[in-house]
Coordinates of C-alpha atoms and ligand atoms in Angstrom, one line a residue:
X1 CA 49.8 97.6 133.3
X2 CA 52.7 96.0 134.5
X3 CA 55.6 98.1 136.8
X4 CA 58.7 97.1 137.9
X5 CA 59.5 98.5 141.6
X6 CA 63.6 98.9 142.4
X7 CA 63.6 98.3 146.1
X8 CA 66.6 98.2 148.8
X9 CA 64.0 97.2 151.3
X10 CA 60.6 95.2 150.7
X11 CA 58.3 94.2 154.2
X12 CA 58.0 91.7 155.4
X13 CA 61.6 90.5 154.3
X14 CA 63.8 92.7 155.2
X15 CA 62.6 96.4 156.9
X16 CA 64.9 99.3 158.5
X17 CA 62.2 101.9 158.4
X18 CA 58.8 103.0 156.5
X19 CA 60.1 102.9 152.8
X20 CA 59.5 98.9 153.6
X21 CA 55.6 99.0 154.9
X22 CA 55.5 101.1 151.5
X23 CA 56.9 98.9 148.8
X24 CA 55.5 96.0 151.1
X25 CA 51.8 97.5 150.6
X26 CA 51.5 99.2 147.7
X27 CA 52.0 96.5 145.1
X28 CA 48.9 94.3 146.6
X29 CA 47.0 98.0 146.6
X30 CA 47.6 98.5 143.1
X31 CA 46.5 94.8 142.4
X32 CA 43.0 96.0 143.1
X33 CA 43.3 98.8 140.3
X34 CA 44.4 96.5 137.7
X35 CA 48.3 97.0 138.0
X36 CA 50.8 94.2 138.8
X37 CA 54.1 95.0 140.2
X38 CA 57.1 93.1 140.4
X39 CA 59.7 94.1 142.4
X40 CA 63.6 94.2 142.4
X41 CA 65.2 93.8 145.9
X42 CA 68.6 92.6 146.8
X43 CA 69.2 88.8 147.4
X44 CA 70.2 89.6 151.2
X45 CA 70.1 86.5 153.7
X46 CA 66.9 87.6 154.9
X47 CA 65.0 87.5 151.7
X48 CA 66.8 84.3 150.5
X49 CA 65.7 82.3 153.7
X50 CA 62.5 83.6 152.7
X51 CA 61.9 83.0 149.1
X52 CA 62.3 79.8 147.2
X53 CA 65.3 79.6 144.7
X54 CA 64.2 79.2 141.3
X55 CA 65.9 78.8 138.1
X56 CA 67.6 82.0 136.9
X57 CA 66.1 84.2 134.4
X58 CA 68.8 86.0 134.0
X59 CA 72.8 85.6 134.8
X60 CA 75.7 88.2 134.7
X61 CA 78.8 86.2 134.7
X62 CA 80.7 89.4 136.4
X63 CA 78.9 92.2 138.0
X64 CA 81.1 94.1 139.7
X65 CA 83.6 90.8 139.9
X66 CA 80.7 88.4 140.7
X67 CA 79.0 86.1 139.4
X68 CA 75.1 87.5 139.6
X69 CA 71.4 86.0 138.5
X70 CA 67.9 87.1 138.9
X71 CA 65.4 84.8 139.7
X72 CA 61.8 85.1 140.3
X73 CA 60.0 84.3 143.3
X74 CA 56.9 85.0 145.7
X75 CA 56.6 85.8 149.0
X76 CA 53.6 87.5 151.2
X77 CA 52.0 87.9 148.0
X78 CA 54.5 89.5 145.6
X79 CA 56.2 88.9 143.1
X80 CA 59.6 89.3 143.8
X81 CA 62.5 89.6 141.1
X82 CA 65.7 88.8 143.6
X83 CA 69.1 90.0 142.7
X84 CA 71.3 87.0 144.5
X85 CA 75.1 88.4 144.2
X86 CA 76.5 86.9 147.2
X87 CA 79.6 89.0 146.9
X88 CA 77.4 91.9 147.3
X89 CA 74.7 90.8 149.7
X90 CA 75.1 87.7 151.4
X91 CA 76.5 89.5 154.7
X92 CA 75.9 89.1 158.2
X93 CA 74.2 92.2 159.1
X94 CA 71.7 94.7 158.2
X95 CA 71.1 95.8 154.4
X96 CA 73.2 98.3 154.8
X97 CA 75.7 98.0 157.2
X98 CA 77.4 95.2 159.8
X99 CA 76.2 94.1 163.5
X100 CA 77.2 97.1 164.9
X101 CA 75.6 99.7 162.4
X102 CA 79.0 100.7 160.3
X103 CA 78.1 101.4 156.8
X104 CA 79.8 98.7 154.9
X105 CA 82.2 100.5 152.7
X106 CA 81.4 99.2 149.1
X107 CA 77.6 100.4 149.5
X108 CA 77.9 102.6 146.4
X109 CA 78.6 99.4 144.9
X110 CA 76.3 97.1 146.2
X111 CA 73.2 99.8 145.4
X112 CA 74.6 100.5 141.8
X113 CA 74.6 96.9 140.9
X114 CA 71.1 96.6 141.8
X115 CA 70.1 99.5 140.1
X116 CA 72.0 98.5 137.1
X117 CA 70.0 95.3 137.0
X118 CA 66.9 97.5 137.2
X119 CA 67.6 99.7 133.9
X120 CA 68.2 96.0 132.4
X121 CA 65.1 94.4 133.3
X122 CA 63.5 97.2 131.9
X123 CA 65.4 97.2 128.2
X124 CA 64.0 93.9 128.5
X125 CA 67.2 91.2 130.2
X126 CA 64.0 88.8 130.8
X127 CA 62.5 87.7 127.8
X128 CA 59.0 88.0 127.6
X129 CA 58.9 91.1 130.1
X130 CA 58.7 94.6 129.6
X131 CA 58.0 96.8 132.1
X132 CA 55.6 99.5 131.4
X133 CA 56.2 101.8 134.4
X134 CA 60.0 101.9 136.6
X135 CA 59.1 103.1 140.1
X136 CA 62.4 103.1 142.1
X137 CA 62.5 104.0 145.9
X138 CA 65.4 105.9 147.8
X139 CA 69.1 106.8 146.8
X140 CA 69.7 102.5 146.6
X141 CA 67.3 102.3 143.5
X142 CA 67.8 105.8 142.4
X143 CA 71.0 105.3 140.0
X144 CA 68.4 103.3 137.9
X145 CA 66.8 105.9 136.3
X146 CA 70.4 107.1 135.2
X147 CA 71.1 104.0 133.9
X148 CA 67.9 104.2 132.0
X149 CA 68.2 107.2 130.9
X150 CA 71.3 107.2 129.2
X151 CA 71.0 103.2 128.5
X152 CA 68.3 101.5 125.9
X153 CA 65.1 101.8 128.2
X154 CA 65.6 106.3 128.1
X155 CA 61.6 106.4 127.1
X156 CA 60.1 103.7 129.7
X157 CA 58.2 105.8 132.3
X158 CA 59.5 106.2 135.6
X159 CA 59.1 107.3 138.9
X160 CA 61.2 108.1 141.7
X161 CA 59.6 108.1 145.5
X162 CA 61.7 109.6 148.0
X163 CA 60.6 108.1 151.3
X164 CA 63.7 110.7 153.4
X165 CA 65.6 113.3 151.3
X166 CA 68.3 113.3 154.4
X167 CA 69.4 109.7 153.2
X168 CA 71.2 111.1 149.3
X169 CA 74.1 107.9 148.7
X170 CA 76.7 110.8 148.0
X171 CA 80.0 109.2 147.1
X172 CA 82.9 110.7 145.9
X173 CA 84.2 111.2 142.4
X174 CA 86.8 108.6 142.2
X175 CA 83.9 105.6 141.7
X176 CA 82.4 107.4 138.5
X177 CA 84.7 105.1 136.4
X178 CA 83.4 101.8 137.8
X179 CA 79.7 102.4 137.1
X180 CA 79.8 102.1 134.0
X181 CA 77.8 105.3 132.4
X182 CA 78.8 107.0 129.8
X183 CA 81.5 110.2 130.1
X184 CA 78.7 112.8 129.5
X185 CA 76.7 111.4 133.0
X186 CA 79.5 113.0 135.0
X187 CA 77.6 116.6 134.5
X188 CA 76.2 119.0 136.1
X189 CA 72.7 117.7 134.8
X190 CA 73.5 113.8 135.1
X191 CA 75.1 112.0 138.4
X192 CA 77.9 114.6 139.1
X193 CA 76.7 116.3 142.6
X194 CA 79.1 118.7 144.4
X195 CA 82.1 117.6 142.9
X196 CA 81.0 113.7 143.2
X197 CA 78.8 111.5 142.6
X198 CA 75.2 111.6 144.1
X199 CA 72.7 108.8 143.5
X200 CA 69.7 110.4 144.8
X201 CA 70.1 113.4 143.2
X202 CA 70.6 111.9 139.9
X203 CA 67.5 109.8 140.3
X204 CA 66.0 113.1 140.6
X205 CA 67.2 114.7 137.7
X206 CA 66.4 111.4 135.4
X207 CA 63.2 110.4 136.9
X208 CA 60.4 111.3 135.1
X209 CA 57.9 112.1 138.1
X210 CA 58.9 112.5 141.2
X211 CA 56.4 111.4 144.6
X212 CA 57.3 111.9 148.2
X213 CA 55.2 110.7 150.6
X214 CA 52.5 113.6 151.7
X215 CA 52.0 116.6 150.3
X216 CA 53.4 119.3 152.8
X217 CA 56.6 117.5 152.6
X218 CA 56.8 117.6 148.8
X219 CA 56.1 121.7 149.6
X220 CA 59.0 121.4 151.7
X221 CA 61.7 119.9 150.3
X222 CA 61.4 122.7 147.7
X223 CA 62.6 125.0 150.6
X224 CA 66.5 125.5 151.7
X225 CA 65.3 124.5 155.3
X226 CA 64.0 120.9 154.3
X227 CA 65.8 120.8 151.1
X228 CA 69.3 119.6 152.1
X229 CA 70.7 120.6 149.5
X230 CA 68.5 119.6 146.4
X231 CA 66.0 122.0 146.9
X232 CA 66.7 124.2 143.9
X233 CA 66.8 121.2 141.9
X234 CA 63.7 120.0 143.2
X235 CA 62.1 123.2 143.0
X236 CA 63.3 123.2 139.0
X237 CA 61.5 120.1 138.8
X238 CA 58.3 121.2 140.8
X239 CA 56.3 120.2 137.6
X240 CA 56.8 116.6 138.2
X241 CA 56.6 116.5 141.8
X242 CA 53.9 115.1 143.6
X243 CA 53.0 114.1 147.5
X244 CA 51.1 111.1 148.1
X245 CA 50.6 110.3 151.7
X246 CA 51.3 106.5 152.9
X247 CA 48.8 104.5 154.0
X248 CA 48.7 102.2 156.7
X249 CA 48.0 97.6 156.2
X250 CA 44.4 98.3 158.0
X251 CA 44.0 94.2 158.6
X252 CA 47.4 94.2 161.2
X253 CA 46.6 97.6 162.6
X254 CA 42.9 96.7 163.6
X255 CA 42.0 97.5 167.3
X256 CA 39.0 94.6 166.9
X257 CA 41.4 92.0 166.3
X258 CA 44.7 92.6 167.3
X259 CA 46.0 90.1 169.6
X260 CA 48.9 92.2 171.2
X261 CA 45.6 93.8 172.8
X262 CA 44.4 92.8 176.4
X263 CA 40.9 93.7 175.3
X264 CA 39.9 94.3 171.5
X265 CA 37.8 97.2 170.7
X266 CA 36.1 99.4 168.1
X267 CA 34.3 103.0 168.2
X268 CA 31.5 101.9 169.5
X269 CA 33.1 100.0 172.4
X270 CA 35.7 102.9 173.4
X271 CA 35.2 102.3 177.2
X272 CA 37.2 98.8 176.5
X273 CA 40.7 100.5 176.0
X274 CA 40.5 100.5 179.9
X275 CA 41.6 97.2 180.1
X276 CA 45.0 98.2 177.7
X277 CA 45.4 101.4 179.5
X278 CA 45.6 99.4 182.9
X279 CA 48.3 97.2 181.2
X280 CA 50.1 100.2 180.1
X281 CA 50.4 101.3 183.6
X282 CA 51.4 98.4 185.0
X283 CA 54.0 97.5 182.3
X284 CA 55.8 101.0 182.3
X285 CA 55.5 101.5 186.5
X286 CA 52.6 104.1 186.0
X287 CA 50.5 104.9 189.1
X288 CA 46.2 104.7 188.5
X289 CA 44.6 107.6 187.9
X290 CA 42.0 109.4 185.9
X291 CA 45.1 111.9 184.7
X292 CA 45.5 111.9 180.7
X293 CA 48.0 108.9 179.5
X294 CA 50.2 110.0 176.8
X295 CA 52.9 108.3 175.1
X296 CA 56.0 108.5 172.3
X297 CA 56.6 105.1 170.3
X298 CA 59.6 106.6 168.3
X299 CA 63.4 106.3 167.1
X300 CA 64.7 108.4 170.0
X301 CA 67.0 110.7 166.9
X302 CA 67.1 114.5 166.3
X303 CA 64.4 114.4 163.1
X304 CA 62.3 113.2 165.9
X305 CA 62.8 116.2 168.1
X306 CA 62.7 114.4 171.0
X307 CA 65.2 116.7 172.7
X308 CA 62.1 119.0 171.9
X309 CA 59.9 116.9 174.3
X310 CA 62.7 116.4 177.1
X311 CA 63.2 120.2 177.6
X312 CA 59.5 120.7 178.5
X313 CA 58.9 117.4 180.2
X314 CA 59.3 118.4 184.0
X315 CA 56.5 121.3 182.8
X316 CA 54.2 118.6 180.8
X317 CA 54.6 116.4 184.4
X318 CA 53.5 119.8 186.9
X319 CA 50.3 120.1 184.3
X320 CA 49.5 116.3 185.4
X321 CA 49.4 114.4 182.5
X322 CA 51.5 111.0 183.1
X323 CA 53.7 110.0 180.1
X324 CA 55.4 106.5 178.8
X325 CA 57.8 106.3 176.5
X326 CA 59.1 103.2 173.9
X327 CA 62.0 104.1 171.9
X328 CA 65.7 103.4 171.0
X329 CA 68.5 105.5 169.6
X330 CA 70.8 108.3 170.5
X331 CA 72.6 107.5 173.6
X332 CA 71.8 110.8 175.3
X333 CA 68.4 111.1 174.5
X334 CA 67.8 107.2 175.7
X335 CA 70.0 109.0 178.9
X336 CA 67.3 111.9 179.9
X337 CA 64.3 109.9 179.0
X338 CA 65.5 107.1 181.7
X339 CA 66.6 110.4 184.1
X340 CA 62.9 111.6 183.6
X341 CA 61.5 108.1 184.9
X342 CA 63.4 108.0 187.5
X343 CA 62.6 111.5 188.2
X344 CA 59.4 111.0 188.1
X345 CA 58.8 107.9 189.3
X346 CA 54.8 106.8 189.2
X347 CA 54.0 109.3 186.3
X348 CA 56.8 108.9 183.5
X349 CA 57.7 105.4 182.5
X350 CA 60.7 104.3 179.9
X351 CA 61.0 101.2 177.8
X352 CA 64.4 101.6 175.8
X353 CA 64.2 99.3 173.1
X354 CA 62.2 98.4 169.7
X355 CA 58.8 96.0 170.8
X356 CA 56.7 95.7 168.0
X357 CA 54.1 94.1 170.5
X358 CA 54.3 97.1 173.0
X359 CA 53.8 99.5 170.7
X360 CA 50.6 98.2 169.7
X361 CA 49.3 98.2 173.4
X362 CA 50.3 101.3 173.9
X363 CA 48.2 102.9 170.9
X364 CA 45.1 101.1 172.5
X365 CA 45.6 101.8 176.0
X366 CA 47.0 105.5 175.8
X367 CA 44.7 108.8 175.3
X368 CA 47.3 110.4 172.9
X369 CA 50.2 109.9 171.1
X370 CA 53.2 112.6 171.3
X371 CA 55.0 113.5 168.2
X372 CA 57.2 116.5 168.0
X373 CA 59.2 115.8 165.0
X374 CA 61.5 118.3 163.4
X375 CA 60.8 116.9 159.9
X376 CA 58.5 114.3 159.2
X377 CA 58.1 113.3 155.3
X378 CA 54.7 111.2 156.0
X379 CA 55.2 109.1 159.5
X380 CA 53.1 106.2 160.6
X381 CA 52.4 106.4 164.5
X382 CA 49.7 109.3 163.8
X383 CA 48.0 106.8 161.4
X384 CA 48.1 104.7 163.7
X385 CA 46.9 106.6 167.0
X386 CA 43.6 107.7 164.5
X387 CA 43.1 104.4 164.1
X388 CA 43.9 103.5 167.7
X389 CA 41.6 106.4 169.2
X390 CA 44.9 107.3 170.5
X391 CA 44.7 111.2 169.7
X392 CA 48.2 112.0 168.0
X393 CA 49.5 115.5 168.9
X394 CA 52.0 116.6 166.3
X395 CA 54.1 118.9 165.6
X396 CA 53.0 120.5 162.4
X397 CA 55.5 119.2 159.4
X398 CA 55.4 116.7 156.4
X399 CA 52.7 114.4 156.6
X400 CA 51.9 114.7 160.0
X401 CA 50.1 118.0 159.1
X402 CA 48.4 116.4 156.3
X403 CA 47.1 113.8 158.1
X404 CA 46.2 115.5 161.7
X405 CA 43.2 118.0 161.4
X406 CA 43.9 120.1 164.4
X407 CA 41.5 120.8 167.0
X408 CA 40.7 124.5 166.9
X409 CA 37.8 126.2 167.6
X410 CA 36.4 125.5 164.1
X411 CA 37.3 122.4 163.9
X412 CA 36.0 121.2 167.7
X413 CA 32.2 123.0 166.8
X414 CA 32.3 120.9 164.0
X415 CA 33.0 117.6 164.9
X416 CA 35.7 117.3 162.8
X417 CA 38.8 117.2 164.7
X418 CA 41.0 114.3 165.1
X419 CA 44.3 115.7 166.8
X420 CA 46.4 118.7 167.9
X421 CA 49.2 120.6 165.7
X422 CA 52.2 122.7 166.7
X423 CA 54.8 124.6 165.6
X424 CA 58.0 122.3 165.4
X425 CA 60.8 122.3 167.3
X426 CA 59.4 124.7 170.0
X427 CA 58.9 124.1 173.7
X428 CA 56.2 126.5 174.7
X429 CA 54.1 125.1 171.4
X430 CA 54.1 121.4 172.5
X431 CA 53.2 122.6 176.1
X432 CA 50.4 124.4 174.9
X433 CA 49.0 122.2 172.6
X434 CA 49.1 119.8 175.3
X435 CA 47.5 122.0 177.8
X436 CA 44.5 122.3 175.1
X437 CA 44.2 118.5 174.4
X438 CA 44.2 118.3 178.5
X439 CA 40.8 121.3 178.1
X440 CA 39.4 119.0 175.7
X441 CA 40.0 115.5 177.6
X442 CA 38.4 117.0 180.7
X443 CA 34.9 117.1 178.3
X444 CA 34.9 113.3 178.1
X445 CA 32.1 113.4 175.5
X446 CA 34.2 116.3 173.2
X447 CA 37.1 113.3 173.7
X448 CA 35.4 110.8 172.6
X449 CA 34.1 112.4 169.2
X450 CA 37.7 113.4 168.4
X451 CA 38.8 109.5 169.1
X452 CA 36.1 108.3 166.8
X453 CA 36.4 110.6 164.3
X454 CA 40.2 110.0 164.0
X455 CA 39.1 105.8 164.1
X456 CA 36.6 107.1 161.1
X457 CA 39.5 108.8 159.1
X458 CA 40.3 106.4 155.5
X459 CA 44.1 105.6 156.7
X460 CA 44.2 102.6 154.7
X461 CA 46.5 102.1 150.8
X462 CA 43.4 102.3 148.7
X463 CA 43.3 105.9 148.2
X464 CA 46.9 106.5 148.1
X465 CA 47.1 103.5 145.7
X466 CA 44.8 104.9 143.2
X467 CA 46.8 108.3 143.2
X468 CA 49.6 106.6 142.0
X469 CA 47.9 104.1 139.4
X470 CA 47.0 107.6 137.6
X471 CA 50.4 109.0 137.9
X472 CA 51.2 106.1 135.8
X473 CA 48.6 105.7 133.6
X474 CA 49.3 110.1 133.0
X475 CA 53.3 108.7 132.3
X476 CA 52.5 106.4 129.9
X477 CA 50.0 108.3 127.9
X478 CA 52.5 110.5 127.7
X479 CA 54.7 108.0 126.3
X480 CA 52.5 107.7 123.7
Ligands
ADP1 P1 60.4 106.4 160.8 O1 60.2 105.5 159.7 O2 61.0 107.7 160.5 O3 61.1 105.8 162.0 P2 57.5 106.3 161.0 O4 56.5 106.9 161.9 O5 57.3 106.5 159.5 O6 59.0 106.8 161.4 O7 57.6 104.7 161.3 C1 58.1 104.3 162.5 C2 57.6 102.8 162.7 O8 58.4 102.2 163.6 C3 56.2 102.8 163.2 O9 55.6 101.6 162.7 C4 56.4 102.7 164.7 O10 55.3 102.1 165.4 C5 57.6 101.8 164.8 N1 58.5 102.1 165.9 C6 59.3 103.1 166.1 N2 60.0 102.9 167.3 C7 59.5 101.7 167.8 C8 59.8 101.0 169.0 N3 60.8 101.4 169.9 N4 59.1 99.9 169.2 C9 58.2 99.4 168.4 N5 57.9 100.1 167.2 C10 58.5 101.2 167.0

């Protein structure tokens, strides 16, 4: 089976958040089942410094008034279809907006040439190749589907995965006439979304499955609360929709050879995350104690409820756990967690800033991992922190409550708990789950089992792989 994957974002060329570690992963997951993928991603200076040019397989002597080809390519291990329209994406910048984080203004453009080139690939613009499965990611590769669907390739298979319903690509009504679909797409059942033009929700409304990326979050976007906006059309398409929680690439996050460690461990040496808990300390100010180490390794933005966490902190500090923080983002929140630090100098510690390094220490040196997110469609630090014996304590939403099995009563007598859950978005719920996983740490051997039973937990793509190589396989037996 071949697919085709539409892409804005493919790791370990060009990444701005998990939707990369996805269509980075995935394709070399579904290798092992038999499936090759090649994917579609934007000729952006990041992937062209990292691919060799090769002759075009396709050209367009004008898309959207440039001169375009597709070429072929590998990189990392996959096969790589890469649009190169300079006019669209050789910038100085990030995929989707300058230096300084501004949109760049023509992105409606930019993402509906690339999807455009999708639906093409798939009628079959490359001789010799016909895709037998679409799988588009995000509102960038959603307006594929539309163009399939009312273009040649309307009965090839296809999939949309939305990795964050809050990014849509809503533009307004005046750019209809430049992407070229026909007059009837402009409808209430095609592009047309509150009196413009919405590439997300159209992909939704074409695609036919849709996947999201755990299965509590595909439950909640059907609700007006973690809908925004689409949930009744989601909800009308409930049939199709599916959660399949992300996985995590097991051989970089492996505590018994990672060399960001000070010392590398496994389950059955837990007693050597000392050594990466002392350089923890030391590297966030901490003092040495036997008092439970926590830490947040987060975009410091409101999904991440980090406000949440700040309103509580001077309560989590009196209950003598110490805290260290890594994280960039909103001004004010970077603002009170530095406040907090200074505060409490000894037992908080902030690092503003991204450190792919640090973040890596910290899930090996700290006892558990804070995340009080107020929407969280799958998230990776959890998967991580299981992995880590870093124990994540979560606010209970998306995929961190698929992933998390919380430690009550039940669950502790058992053996089977790996973490602690709470309510979103409350204050008194993250203190009190935190004053149980500070019960539970004080029973070092009740600590230990939850650590290795999170480290036991199958966080890795081949599960989630398989799920969708028979979401496929059921698409195109439909097909037939
Ligand atoms: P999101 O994609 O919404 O930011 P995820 O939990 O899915 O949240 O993925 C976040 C990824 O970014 C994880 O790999 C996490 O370790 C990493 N990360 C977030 N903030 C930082 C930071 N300041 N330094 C290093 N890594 C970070």
């Amino acid at each position: 089976m071949q697919v085709l994957a539409v892409t804005p974002e493919i790791f370990p060329l060009i990444k701005t958040g998990g939707l990369a570690d996805v269509t980075g992963a995935l394709p070399i997951a579904l290798a092992k089942q038999g499936i090759s993928t090649r994917s579609l991603v934007p000729g952006y200076p990041a992937v062209m410094r990292a691919v060799k040019k090769s002759a075009p397989l396709h050209s367009y002597p004008t898309l959207h008034s440039g001169e375009a080809t597709v070429f072929e390519a590998t990189a990392a291990g996959l096969d790589l279809l890469v649009l190169d329209a300079p006019h669209l994406f050789d910038r100085v910048g990030g995929p989707y907006g300058d230096t300084t984080g501004v949109d760049w203004p023509d992105n409606w453009r930019r993402f509906a040439a690339l999807s455009y080139v999708g639906a093409d690939i798939a009628a079959g613009a490359i001789s010799g190749y016909r895709p037998d499965v679409v799988h588009t990611h995000d509102w960038q590769a959603a307006l594929t589907l539309a163009y399939m669907r009312y273009g040649e390739a309307h009965d090839t298979p296809s999939v949309i995965t939305v990795h964050n319903l809050a990014f849509q690509g809503r533009f307004g009504a005046g750019i209809f006439g430049e992407l070229g679909l026909p007059a009837t797409a402009m409808s209430l059942d095609g592009v047309e979304y509150y009196g413009g033009v919405g590439y997300l929700k159209a992909g939704l409304q074409s695609a036919w499955a849709i996947t999201t990326v755990s299965p509590t979050y595909a439950a909640e976007i059907r609700t007006p609360e973690f809908g925004m906006g689409l949930d009744g059309l989601i909800s009308m398409r409930a049939a199709d929709l599916k959660g399949i929680v992300n996985g995590i690439d097991v051989d970089i996050w492996d505590p018994s050879k990672d060399d960001h460690l000070k010392v590398g461990y496994s389950a059955k040496t837990l007693k050597s995350r000392a050594a990466n808990r002392t350089a923890v300390e030391e590297r966030f100010g901490l003092v040495h104690d036997d008092s439970p180490l926590f830490c947040v390794i987060s975009r410091l933005t409101w999904q991440k409820g980090l406000d949440v966490l700040v309103g509580v902190l001077d309560e989590l500090v009196g209950l003598g756990v110490r805290l260290a923080v890594l994280g960039s983002g909103d001004a004010a929140l970077e603002g009170a967690l530095l406040a907090a630090a200074a505060r409490h100098s000894g037992r908080v510690g902030t690092v503003i800033g991204y450190d792919e390094g640090l973040s890596h220490l910290m899930q090996a040196g700290c006892d558990a991992i804070l995340i009080p997110s107020r929407f969280e469609p799958c998230g990776l630090t959890q998967l991580y922190g299981l992995r880590y014996g870093c124990v994540p304590i979560v606010a209970r939403t998306g995929g961190l409550a698929d992933t998390v099995i919380d430690a009550n009563e039940a669950a502790l007598a058992a053996g089977v708990a790996t973490g602690f859950q709470f309510d979103a978005e409350s204050g008194a719920a993250l203190v009190h789950a935190v004053k149980r996983a500070i019960e539970v740490y004080a029973d070092k051997p009740a600590w230990a089992i939850m650590q290795k039973q999170g480290m036991k937990a199958d966080v890795s793509w081949d599960r989630s792989a398989a799920k969708y190589a028979d979401l496929y396989r059921s698409l195109v037996a439909r097909k037939t």
